[in-house]
Amino acid sequence: MLKNKTGVLITAVLVLLLMANSAAFAQGSGSFYGAEDETEIEISGEISPELRYFSAADELNENLKGNLEISYPGQKHEFNFLLDFQPGAVEEVEIDELYYKYYGEKYNILLGKNRPIWGKGDQLHVVDNLNAEDMSDFINQDYKDRQIGEEMLKIDRYFRGGNANLEFVYTPDFTPTRLAEDPESRLGDWVINPFAAQISLKNLAAATAQSEAEVIRQVKNSIAEEDNQFALRFTDSRGGTDYGFSYYHGYLREPSYDLKALNTSLANNPVETPDNLAQIEENKQNFNQALNAADLQYDEVDVFGLELARVIGNVNSRFELAYYRTEDTAGDDPTVRNNKIAWVIGGDRDLPISNLNLNLQFKGEKILDEEEIENNLIQTQTGMQNIDLEYNQDGDYTSNRAVLALEDSYQNEKIIPQLSWVYNLNENDYFLEAALEYELKQDLILTASHKIFSGDAGTTFGQFEDNDYSAISLNYSF
């Protein structure tokens, strides 16, 4: 209840500010901003029809996405509204940004819905924790486009002539990662089963006479909601090095659960293939009991971050380092995720061939106190069983991902070929994309691409091995 009231309060304050300034303008101040030069409303946006052909399913899907932005910029006051639409997404129409911003002499104040991005990585971050990601279309959208706007109060205080900045952010709400729900979406089947090791989503849907989307929503609704995020960030630039320190207090966006209670509940009250309506109702009750027993929740976390960027030789180098501290500081609670260290390191440089640019980054994490995870054992009828939700059968608690992007351009950037490759070094699964952008005329771009997902069934990209697709789209900007 508090979450809803606080969110409404911020929106109400924003509306009142809009009304107050509009009233001042109507009373004949001569300018919306008084002493400022007259500023006009700016309207812009994009619309992009797309065709996707999924080769494994032999399906051709039509898509349409776009956005509309209305802004009123000024030297002292700014208003911004950004509406996004994407049929097939969990939220097909959504307001990404709606905020008022005041520009002071040494500080800025922002109130409303916004999507700030923290860190020096290039579409890879470990210190950017304020906004959740929309995974309705998996990682097929750019990082910024996957960000979900959050209502917030944000204050920027500048030092050293604007070279240094101290940011303060408070959000009354916490939004978890938004996973795909509909396997029949026109975007494709990007559904991720959080309990894949216990039961398949398809079997669970059949056993309870529900659609897979209904099952996923039931799981989401069983997770307790959380409120409030708080963050600080200081950035500066000295001696050719951009650096920053940050602190975030909030929650991990991947839910934790009681694996022992979940397994016990499913063993005592199994969800099995039904023969009649009575068994379907029993399966529904058993599944609901299993969710209650699992006690899904978002772990509270404090994140301490460091970020660096510097040109070294001909390389635009980037670095981020973060320490995630949960309530399980000893690492022996099987229902709470352990502390961990995460990093991003890499950079890009121009190559002496055509207009080629090579961008290579590595993102990884190390879960701490792994021996405590290994020791979370109980005796069962079939032998010893590990009940820690982070247990890895291979005993590997370090993950590393390589992200490579190669881009060229011709005819004054009218033609841009791109090659992107994301490879998980531990699980040997990968995502590969080849794309070609062609500017038909100003503000109209034709894009053709092909994407490949490969790996074992339980891996990040391998679970979508049947989702390889070719796409062609037009993007019109206005």
Protein backbone atom coordinates (compact mmCIF):
# COMPACT_ATOMS: atom_id res chain seq x y z
CA MET A 1 0.00 0.00 0.00
CA LEU A 2 2.83 2.42 0.89
CA LYS A 3 4.48 1.69 -2.44
CA ASN A 4 1.38 2.66 -4.41
CA LYS A 5 0.74 5.79 -2.35
CA THR A 6 4.31 7.07 -2.66
CA GLY A 7 4.37 6.48 -6.41
CA VAL A 8 1.10 8.36 -6.82
CA LEU A 9 2.50 11.18 -4.66
CA ILE A 10 5.50 11.75 -6.93
CA THR A 11 3.27 11.73 -10.01
CA ALA A 12 0.87 14.16 -8.33
CA VAL A 13 3.69 16.55 -7.42
CA LEU A 14 4.91 16.43 -11.01
CA VAL A 15 1.44 17.25 -12.34
CA LEU A 16 1.13 20.15 -9.88
CA LEU A 17 4.45 21.55 -11.06
CA LEU A 18 3.26 21.35 -14.65
CA MET A 19 -0.02 23.08 -13.73
CA ALA A 20 1.75 25.78 -11.72
CA ASN A 21 4.14 26.66 -14.52
CA SER A 22 1.33 26.54 -17.08
CA ALA A 23 -0.68 28.92 -14.91
CA ALA A 24 2.25 31.31 -14.67
CA PHE A 25 2.50 31.31 -18.44
CA ALA A 26 -1.24 31.90 -18.84
CA GLN A 27 -1.09 34.93 -16.52
CA GLY A 28 1.06 36.79 -19.03
CA SER A 29 4.59 36.43 -17.76
CA GLY A 30 5.68 36.81 -21.39
CA SER A 31 7.59 33.54 -21.33
CA PHE A 32 7.07 30.09 -19.91
CA TYR A 33 10.37 30.49 -18.07
CA GLY A 34 10.08 34.17 -17.19
CA ALA A 35 13.53 35.68 -17.74
CA GLU A 36 14.61 32.88 -20.11
CA ASP A 37 14.54 33.04 -23.86
CA GLU A 38 11.33 31.68 -25.32
CA THR A 39 11.48 27.91 -25.78
CA GLU A 40 9.36 25.81 -28.09
CA ILE A 41 7.97 22.34 -27.51
CA GLU A 42 10.00 19.68 -29.28
CA ILE A 43 8.28 16.57 -30.62
CA SER A 44 10.27 13.62 -31.92
CA GLY A 45 10.04 9.88 -32.17
CA GLU A 46 10.63 6.69 -34.09
CA ILE A 47 8.52 4.06 -35.77
CA SER A 48 9.94 0.75 -36.92
CA PRO A 49 8.03 -2.07 -38.67
CA GLU A 50 9.88 -5.38 -38.65
CA LEU A 51 9.60 -8.91 -40.06
CA ARG A 52 11.17 -11.83 -38.18
CA TYR A 53 11.58 -15.29 -39.67
CA PHE A 54 12.22 -18.05 -37.12
CA SER A 55 13.79 -20.88 -39.10
CA ALA A 56 13.25 -23.75 -36.61
CA ALA A 57 9.51 -23.06 -36.30
CA ASP A 58 9.20 -21.88 -39.92
CA GLU A 59 7.28 -18.82 -38.69
CA LEU A 60 7.16 -15.29 -40.07
CA ASN A 61 6.16 -12.72 -37.44
CA GLU A 62 5.23 -9.10 -38.04
CA ASN A 63 6.33 -6.55 -35.45
CA LEU A 64 5.93 -2.84 -34.93
CA LYS A 65 7.70 -0.74 -32.34
CA GLY A 66 8.26 2.94 -31.78
CA ASN A 67 8.33 5.83 -29.37
CA LEU A 68 7.08 9.38 -29.01
CA GLU A 69 9.01 12.05 -27.11
CA ILE A 70 7.65 15.46 -26.15
CA SER A 71 10.06 17.81 -24.41
CA TYR A 72 10.08 21.43 -23.28
CA PRO A 73 13.75 22.30 -22.72
CA GLY A 74 15.04 25.42 -21.09
CA GLN A 75 18.00 26.89 -19.25
CA LYS A 76 16.24 26.67 -15.89
CA HIS A 77 13.29 24.31 -16.36
CA GLU A 78 12.81 21.19 -18.45
CA PHE A 79 9.90 18.81 -18.97
CA ASN A 80 10.21 15.50 -20.77
CA PHE A 81 7.73 12.81 -21.78
CA LEU A 82 8.73 9.58 -23.54
CA LEU A 83 6.16 6.97 -24.57
CA ASP A 84 7.26 3.56 -25.87
CA PHE A 85 5.15 0.96 -27.64
CA GLN A 86 6.08 -2.62 -28.53
CA PRO A 87 3.31 -5.13 -29.33
CA GLY A 88 4.20 -8.54 -27.97
CA ALA A 89 6.06 -7.17 -24.93
CA VAL A 90 4.79 -7.72 -21.38
CA GLU A 91 3.85 -4.01 -21.29
CA GLU A 92 2.96 -3.13 -24.86
CA VAL A 93 2.51 0.60 -24.18
CA GLU A 94 4.57 2.21 -21.43
CA ILE A 95 5.72 5.62 -20.28
CA ASP A 96 9.51 5.32 -20.08
CA GLU A 97 10.16 8.88 -18.93
CA LEU A 98 8.01 11.65 -17.45
CA TYR A 99 9.90 14.20 -15.40
CA TYR A 100 10.49 17.81 -14.47
CA LYS A 101 14.08 19.04 -14.12
CA TYR A 102 15.30 22.27 -12.56
CA TYR A 103 18.76 23.63 -13.47
CA GLY A 104 20.40 25.62 -10.67
CA GLU A 105 23.77 27.32 -10.67
CA LYS A 106 25.58 24.40 -9.02
CA TYR A 107 22.88 21.76 -8.83
CA ASN A 108 20.04 20.11 -10.75
CA ILE A 109 16.86 18.60 -9.34
CA LEU A 110 14.84 15.98 -11.22
CA LEU A 111 11.45 14.71 -10.12
CA GLY A 112 9.52 12.03 -11.98
CA LYS A 113 10.11 8.90 -14.01
CA ASN A 114 13.58 8.53 -15.47
CA ARG A 115 16.24 6.03 -16.60
CA PRO A 116 19.72 7.19 -15.53
CA ILE A 117 22.60 4.87 -16.44
CA TRP A 118 25.66 4.68 -14.20
CA GLY A 119 29.04 3.25 -15.12
CA LYS A 120 31.71 3.50 -17.80
CA GLY A 121 31.03 0.23 -19.65
CA ASP A 122 29.61 0.21 -23.17
CA GLN A 123 26.14 -1.38 -22.75
CA LEU A 124 27.67 -3.61 -20.04
CA HIS A 125 27.50 -2.56 -16.39
CA VAL A 126 27.83 -3.87 -12.83
CA VAL A 127 27.38 -0.54 -11.00
CA ASP A 128 24.11 0.40 -12.75
CA ASN A 129 21.43 -0.86 -10.36
CA LEU A 130 18.64 1.73 -10.17
CA ASN A 131 16.51 0.56 -13.09
CA ALA A 132 15.27 -2.90 -13.96
CA GLU A 133 15.54 -4.49 -17.40
CA ASP A 134 12.65 -5.47 -19.64
CA MET A 135 13.54 -8.91 -21.03
CA SER A 136 10.32 -9.33 -23.04
CA ASP A 137 12.52 -9.49 -26.14
CA PHE A 138 15.50 -11.02 -24.32
CA ILE A 139 18.68 -9.05 -25.23
CA ASN A 140 17.57 -8.23 -28.77
CA GLN A 141 17.14 -4.56 -27.84
CA ASP A 142 19.93 -2.14 -26.89
CA TYR A 143 20.75 -1.71 -23.20
CA LYS A 144 19.07 1.70 -22.90
CA ASP A 145 15.90 0.44 -24.61
CA ARG A 146 15.66 -2.44 -22.10
CA GLN A 147 15.66 -0.09 -19.10
CA ILE A 148 12.39 0.34 -17.22
CA GLY A 149 11.73 3.87 -15.99
CA GLU A 150 11.53 4.38 -12.22
CA GLU A 151 9.84 7.24 -10.36
CA MET A 152 12.55 9.10 -8.48
CA LEU A 153 13.95 12.19 -6.87
CA LYS A 154 17.42 12.89 -8.31
CA ILE A 155 19.72 15.71 -7.20
CA ASP A 156 23.01 16.54 -8.94
CA ARG A 157 25.52 18.79 -7.13
CA TYR A 158 28.43 20.04 -9.25
CA PHE A 159 31.96 20.95 -8.15
CA ARG A 160 35.15 22.20 -9.79
CA GLY A 161 33.36 24.12 -12.51
CA GLY A 162 31.15 21.15 -13.40
CA ASN A 163 33.97 18.59 -13.79
CA ALA A 164 32.91 16.77 -10.61
CA ASN A 165 29.37 15.67 -9.80
CA LEU A 166 27.71 14.19 -6.72
CA GLU A 167 24.41 12.44 -7.52
CA PHE A 168 21.72 11.49 -5.03
CA VAL A 169 18.79 9.28 -6.07
CA TYR A 170 15.80 8.05 -4.09
CA THR A 171 13.03 5.90 -5.55
CA PRO A 172 9.93 4.98 -3.53
CA ASP A 173 9.43 1.79 -5.54
CA PHE A 174 11.51 -1.22 -6.53
CA THR A 175 10.89 -2.87 -9.90
CA PRO A 176 12.21 -6.40 -10.52
CA THR A 177 13.51 -7.67 -13.84
CA ARG A 178 10.59 -8.06 -16.24
CA LEU A 179 10.78 -11.50 -17.84
CA ALA A 180 8.88 -12.58 -20.94
CA GLU A 181 5.52 -14.21 -20.19
CA ASP A 182 3.99 -15.31 -23.49
CA PRO A 183 5.66 -18.09 -25.53
CA GLU A 184 3.29 -17.18 -28.39
CA SER A 185 4.45 -13.54 -28.50
CA ARG A 186 5.09 -12.07 -31.94
CA LEU A 187 8.57 -11.23 -30.62
CA GLY A 188 9.30 -14.95 -30.19
CA ASP A 189 9.41 -17.37 -27.27
CA TRP A 190 11.84 -15.76 -24.82
CA VAL A 191 10.27 -17.27 -21.69
CA ILE A 192 12.70 -18.27 -18.92
CA ASN A 193 11.60 -20.93 -16.41
CA PRO A 194 12.97 -20.10 -12.93
CA PHE A 195 12.27 -23.68 -11.76
CA ALA A 196 13.62 -25.52 -14.80
CA ALA A 197 15.52 -27.98 -12.59
CA GLN A 198 12.31 -28.99 -10.78
CA ILE A 199 9.64 -29.07 -13.49
CA SER A 200 9.17 -27.98 -17.12
CA LEU A 201 6.95 -25.01 -17.78
CA LYS A 202 5.03 -26.85 -20.50
CA ASN A 203 4.27 -29.81 -18.21
CA LEU A 204 3.27 -27.48 -15.40
CA ALA A 205 0.85 -25.62 -17.66
CA ALA A 206 -0.70 -28.89 -18.88
CA ALA A 207 -1.02 -30.26 -15.36
CA THR A 208 -2.85 -27.18 -14.10
CA ALA A 209 -4.90 -26.52 -17.26
CA GLN A 210 -3.38 -23.06 -17.62
CA SER A 211 -1.41 -21.31 -20.32
CA GLU A 212 2.32 -20.90 -19.79
CA ALA A 213 1.77 -17.16 -19.50
CA GLU A 214 -0.73 -17.72 -16.65
CA VAL A 215 1.74 -19.97 -14.83
CA ILE A 216 4.50 -17.35 -15.13
CA ARG A 217 2.21 -14.61 -13.84
CA GLN A 218 1.26 -16.84 -10.89
CA VAL A 219 4.93 -17.24 -10.02
CA LYS A 220 5.51 -13.47 -10.30
CA ASN A 221 2.49 -12.71 -8.14
CA SER A 222 3.78 -15.03 -5.41
CA ILE A 223 6.91 -12.88 -4.88
CA ALA A 224 6.64 -10.30 -2.12
CA GLU A 225 6.91 -6.69 -3.33
CA GLU A 226 9.68 -4.46 -2.02
CA ASP A 227 9.94 -0.67 -1.68
CA ASN A 228 12.58 2.05 -1.72
CA GLN A 229 15.97 2.40 -3.35
CA PHE A 230 18.71 4.84 -2.40
CA ALA A 231 21.94 5.58 -4.26
CA LEU A 232 24.90 7.98 -4.30
CA ARG A 233 27.49 8.49 -7.02
CA PHE A 234 30.50 10.77 -7.24
CA THR A 235 32.24 11.25 -10.61
CA ASP A 236 35.22 13.39 -11.57
CA SER A 237 37.90 13.73 -14.23
CA ARG A 238 41.57 14.33 -13.49
CA GLY A 239 44.71 13.85 -15.53
CA GLY A 240 42.88 12.32 -18.46
CA THR A 241 41.10 9.73 -16.28
CA ASP A 242 37.34 9.73 -15.72
CA TYR A 243 36.52 7.99 -12.46
CA GLY A 244 33.66 7.48 -10.07
CA PHE A 245 32.53 5.88 -6.82
CA SER A 246 28.98 4.76 -6.13
CA TYR A 247 26.79 3.23 -3.45
CA TYR A 248 23.42 1.57 -3.94
CA HIS A 249 20.97 0.24 -1.36
CA GLY A 250 18.07 -1.79 -2.65
CA TYR A 251 17.44 -5.36 -3.77
CA LEU A 252 18.77 -8.00 -6.11
CA ARG A 253 16.43 -8.32 -9.07
CA GLU A 254 16.65 -12.11 -9.32
CA PRO A 255 14.44 -13.65 -6.59
CA SER A 256 15.77 -16.06 -3.98
CA TYR A 257 13.80 -19.00 -2.65
CA ASP A 258 13.86 -21.92 -0.23
CA LEU A 259 15.00 -24.85 -2.39
CA LYS A 260 14.60 -27.40 0.41
CA ALA A 261 11.00 -26.36 1.11
CA LEU A 262 10.19 -26.31 -2.61
CA ASN A 263 11.53 -29.81 -3.22
CA THR A 264 9.81 -31.15 -0.09
CA SER A 265 6.48 -29.65 -1.10
CA LEU A 266 6.68 -31.08 -4.65
CA ALA A 267 7.73 -34.49 -3.30
CA ASN A 268 4.85 -34.68 -0.81
CA ASN A 269 2.28 -33.06 -3.09
CA PRO A 270 3.44 -33.67 -6.67
CA VAL A 271 2.15 -31.88 -9.75
CA GLU A 272 1.50 -34.77 -12.15
CA THR A 273 -0.19 -35.43 -15.47
CA PRO A 274 -3.94 -35.32 -14.71
CA ASP A 275 -6.56 -37.87 -15.77
CA ASN A 276 -9.60 -35.87 -14.72
CA LEU A 277 -10.80 -32.46 -13.53
CA ALA A 278 -10.35 -33.38 -9.87
CA GLN A 279 -6.65 -34.04 -10.44
CA ILE A 280 -6.29 -30.72 -12.25
CA GLU A 281 -7.72 -28.91 -9.23
CA GLU A 282 -5.42 -30.90 -6.96
CA ASN A 283 -2.43 -29.96 -9.12
CA LYS A 284 -3.37 -26.29 -8.87
CA GLN A 285 -3.49 -26.53 -5.09
CA ASN A 286 -0.19 -28.41 -4.96
CA PHE A 287 1.52 -25.87 -7.19
CA ASN A 288 0.20 -23.00 -5.08
CA GLN A 289 1.44 -24.77 -1.93
CA ALA A 290 4.86 -25.23 -3.54
CA LEU A 291 5.09 -21.51 -4.34
CA ASN A 292 4.12 -20.60 -0.78
CA ALA A 293 6.70 -23.04 0.58
CA ALA A 294 9.42 -21.65 -1.72
CA ASP A 295 8.90 -18.20 -0.16
CA LEU A 296 10.22 -16.25 -3.14
CA GLN A 297 11.72 -12.88 -2.23
CA TYR A 298 14.20 -10.26 -3.41
CA ASP A 299 17.34 -10.16 -1.27
CA GLU A 300 18.30 -6.82 0.25
CA VAL A 301 21.71 -5.67 -0.99
CA ASP A 302 24.31 -2.94 -0.65
CA VAL A 303 26.50 -2.36 -3.71
CA PHE A 304 29.81 -0.47 -3.53
CA GLY A 305 31.09 0.49 -6.99
CA LEU A 306 34.15 1.87 -8.74
CA GLU A 307 34.33 3.01 -12.37
CA LEU A 308 37.21 4.19 -14.55
CA ALA A 309 37.68 5.31 -18.16
CA ARG A 310 40.88 6.43 -19.87
CA VAL A 311 42.48 6.45 -23.29
CA ILE A 312 45.49 4.10 -23.12
CA GLY A 313 47.47 4.14 -26.33
CA ASN A 314 44.80 3.97 -29.01
CA VAL A 315 42.31 2.14 -26.80
CA ASN A 316 39.30 3.77 -25.13
CA SER A 317 39.54 1.62 -22.00
CA ARG A 318 36.70 1.06 -19.51
CA PHE A 319 36.51 -0.58 -16.10
CA GLU A 320 33.84 -1.21 -13.48
CA LEU A 321 34.14 -3.09 -10.19
CA ALA A 322 31.34 -3.77 -7.69
CA TYR A 323 31.01 -5.53 -4.36
CA TYR A 324 27.52 -6.86 -3.64
CA ARG A 325 26.85 -7.33 0.07
CA THR A 326 23.69 -9.24 1.01
CA GLU A 327 22.39 -10.16 4.45
CA ASP A 328 24.10 -13.56 4.16
CA THR A 329 27.57 -12.24 5.02
CA ALA A 330 28.65 -15.66 6.33
CA GLY A 331 27.50 -17.36 3.13
CA ASP A 332 25.80 -20.25 4.95
CA ASP A 333 22.12 -19.35 4.46
CA PRO A 334 20.88 -21.56 1.59
CA THR A 335 17.87 -19.29 0.94
CA VAL A 336 19.79 -16.02 0.51
CA ARG A 337 22.33 -15.28 -2.21
CA ASN A 338 25.95 -14.92 -1.12
CA ASN A 339 28.07 -11.81 -1.39
CA LYS A 340 29.86 -11.44 -4.71
CA ILE A 341 32.32 -9.35 -6.68
CA ALA A 342 31.46 -8.31 -10.26
CA TRP A 343 33.49 -6.52 -12.92
CA VAL A 344 33.54 -5.14 -16.46
CA ILE A 345 36.82 -4.52 -18.26
CA GLY A 346 37.59 -3.75 -21.89
CA GLY A 347 37.60 -1.04 -24.48
CA ASP A 348 37.42 -0.16 -28.15
CA ARG A 349 39.82 1.12 -30.79
CA ASP A 350 39.82 2.03 -34.46
CA LEU A 351 41.66 -0.40 -36.73
CA PRO A 352 43.89 0.65 -39.65
CA ILE A 353 41.56 -1.08 -42.11
CA SER A 354 38.69 0.82 -43.73
CA ASN A 355 36.68 2.45 -40.91
CA LEU A 356 36.69 -0.63 -38.69
CA ASN A 357 36.15 -0.26 -34.95
CA LEU A 358 36.75 -3.18 -32.59
CA ASN A 359 35.04 -3.24 -29.20
CA LEU A 360 35.95 -6.03 -26.76
CA GLN A 361 34.70 -6.21 -23.17
CA PHE A 362 34.63 -8.86 -20.47
CA LYS A 363 31.99 -9.10 -17.78
CA GLY A 364 32.26 -11.49 -14.86
CA GLU A 365 31.42 -12.23 -11.28
CA LYS A 366 32.79 -14.28 -8.39
CA ILE A 367 30.41 -15.64 -5.75
CA LEU A 368 32.15 -15.53 -2.36
CA ASP A 369 32.20 -18.16 0.42
CA GLU A 370 31.68 -20.99 -2.07
CA GLU A 371 32.74 -23.58 0.52
CA GLU A 372 29.68 -22.65 2.59
CA ILE A 373 27.50 -23.29 -0.45
CA GLU A 374 29.08 -26.72 -0.92
CA ASN A 375 28.46 -27.58 2.74
CA ASN A 376 24.70 -26.90 2.67
CA LEU A 377 23.80 -30.62 2.57
CA ILE A 378 20.92 -32.65 3.95
CA GLN A 379 20.26 -36.38 4.06
CA THR A 380 17.41 -37.61 1.83
CA GLN A 381 16.09 -41.04 0.91
CA THR A 382 18.26 -40.99 -2.22
CA GLY A 383 21.40 -39.75 -0.43
CA MET A 384 22.99 -36.41 0.37
CA GLN A 385 21.44 -33.40 -1.36
CA ASN A 386 22.59 -29.79 -1.56
CA ILE A 387 19.84 -27.31 -0.73
CA ASP A 388 21.63 -24.04 -1.51
CA LEU A 389 19.91 -22.10 -4.30
CA GLU A 390 23.34 -21.09 -5.72
CA TYR A 391 24.79 -24.62 -5.71
CA ASN A 392 26.72 -25.51 -8.87
CA GLN A 393 27.29 -29.18 -9.65
CA ASP A 394 30.61 -28.35 -11.33
CA GLY A 395 31.80 -26.42 -8.28
CA ASP A 396 32.40 -23.34 -10.44
CA TYR A 397 31.30 -20.09 -8.81
CA THR A 398 33.07 -17.72 -11.19
CA SER A 399 31.44 -16.66 -14.45
CA ASN A 400 33.00 -14.77 -17.36
CA ARG A 401 31.43 -13.40 -20.52
CA ALA A 402 33.20 -11.96 -23.56
CA VAL A 403 31.38 -9.39 -25.68
CA LEU A 404 32.86 -8.49 -29.06
CA ALA A 405 31.52 -5.96 -31.55
CA LEU A 406 33.07 -5.19 -34.93
CA GLU A 407 31.68 -2.28 -36.94
CA ASP A 408 32.59 -0.65 -40.25
CA SER A 409 31.09 2.15 -42.35
CA TYR A 410 31.01 3.18 -46.00
CA GLN A 411 29.78 6.12 -48.06
CA ASN A 412 29.89 8.61 -45.18
CA GLU A 413 28.21 6.15 -42.80
CA LYS A 414 25.28 5.44 -45.11
CA ILE A 415 26.18 1.74 -45.00
CA ILE A 416 27.13 0.22 -41.62
CA PRO A 417 27.91 -3.52 -41.34
CA GLN A 418 28.09 -4.91 -37.80
CA LEU A 419 29.12 -8.19 -36.20
CA SER A 420 28.29 -8.93 -32.55
CA TRP A 421 29.34 -11.98 -30.54
CA VAL A 422 28.58 -12.74 -26.89
CA TYR A 423 30.29 -15.83 -25.48
CA ASN A 424 29.99 -17.31 -21.98
CA LEU A 425 33.41 -18.75 -21.21
CA ASN A 426 32.22 -21.12 -18.49
CA GLU A 427 29.18 -22.67 -20.18
CA ASN A 428 30.42 -22.36 -23.78
CA ASP A 429 27.14 -20.95 -25.07
CA TYR A 430 26.96 -17.92 -27.32
CA PHE A 431 24.91 -15.37 -29.23
CA LEU A 432 26.02 -14.23 -32.70
CA GLU A 433 24.52 -11.47 -34.84
CA ALA A 434 25.40 -10.13 -38.27
CA ALA A 435 23.63 -6.92 -39.26
CA LEU A 436 23.69 -4.38 -42.07
CA GLU A 437 22.26 -0.87 -41.82
CA TYR A 438 21.58 1.15 -44.97
CA GLU A 439 20.41 4.75 -44.91
CA LEU A 440 17.83 4.99 -47.69
CA LYS A 441 17.49 8.71 -47.07
CA GLN A 442 17.74 11.05 -44.12
CA ASP A 443 15.86 9.65 -41.09
CA LEU A 444 14.98 6.39 -42.88
CA ILE A 445 17.19 3.34 -42.23
CA LEU A 446 16.80 -0.19 -43.55
CA THR A 447 18.32 -2.95 -41.38
CA ALA A 448 18.82 -6.64 -42.22
CA SER A 449 20.15 -9.03 -39.60
CA HIS A 450 20.51 -12.67 -38.62
CA LYS A 451 20.86 -13.95 -35.05
CA ILE A 452 22.10 -17.32 -33.82
CA PHE A 453 21.75 -18.75 -30.30
CA SER A 454 23.79 -21.83 -29.39
CA GLY A 455 24.69 -23.91 -26.33
CA ASP A 456 23.43 -26.62 -23.98
CA ALA A 457 19.77 -26.59 -22.99
CA GLY A 458 20.31 -25.17 -19.49
CA THR A 459 22.57 -22.29 -20.51
CA THR A 460 21.74 -18.61 -21.00
CA PHE A 461 21.77 -18.73 -24.81
CA GLY A 462 21.44 -22.48 -25.33
CA GLN A 463 17.89 -22.47 -23.95
CA PHE A 464 16.96 -20.42 -27.02
CA GLU A 465 18.78 -22.57 -29.57
CA ASP A 466 15.56 -22.95 -31.56
CA ASN A 467 15.09 -19.17 -31.70
CA ASP A 468 17.55 -18.35 -34.49
CA TYR A 469 15.92 -15.75 -36.69
CA SER A 470 16.45 -13.41 -39.62
CA ALA A 471 14.95 -9.93 -39.54
CA ILE A 472 14.41 -6.98 -41.80
CA SER A 473 13.18 -3.63 -40.50
CA LEU A 474 12.65 0.01 -41.44
CA ASN A 475 13.32 2.73 -38.91
CA TYR A 476 11.85 6.17 -39.49
CA SER A 477 12.84 9.03 -37.18
CA PHE A 478 10.93 12.31 -37.00
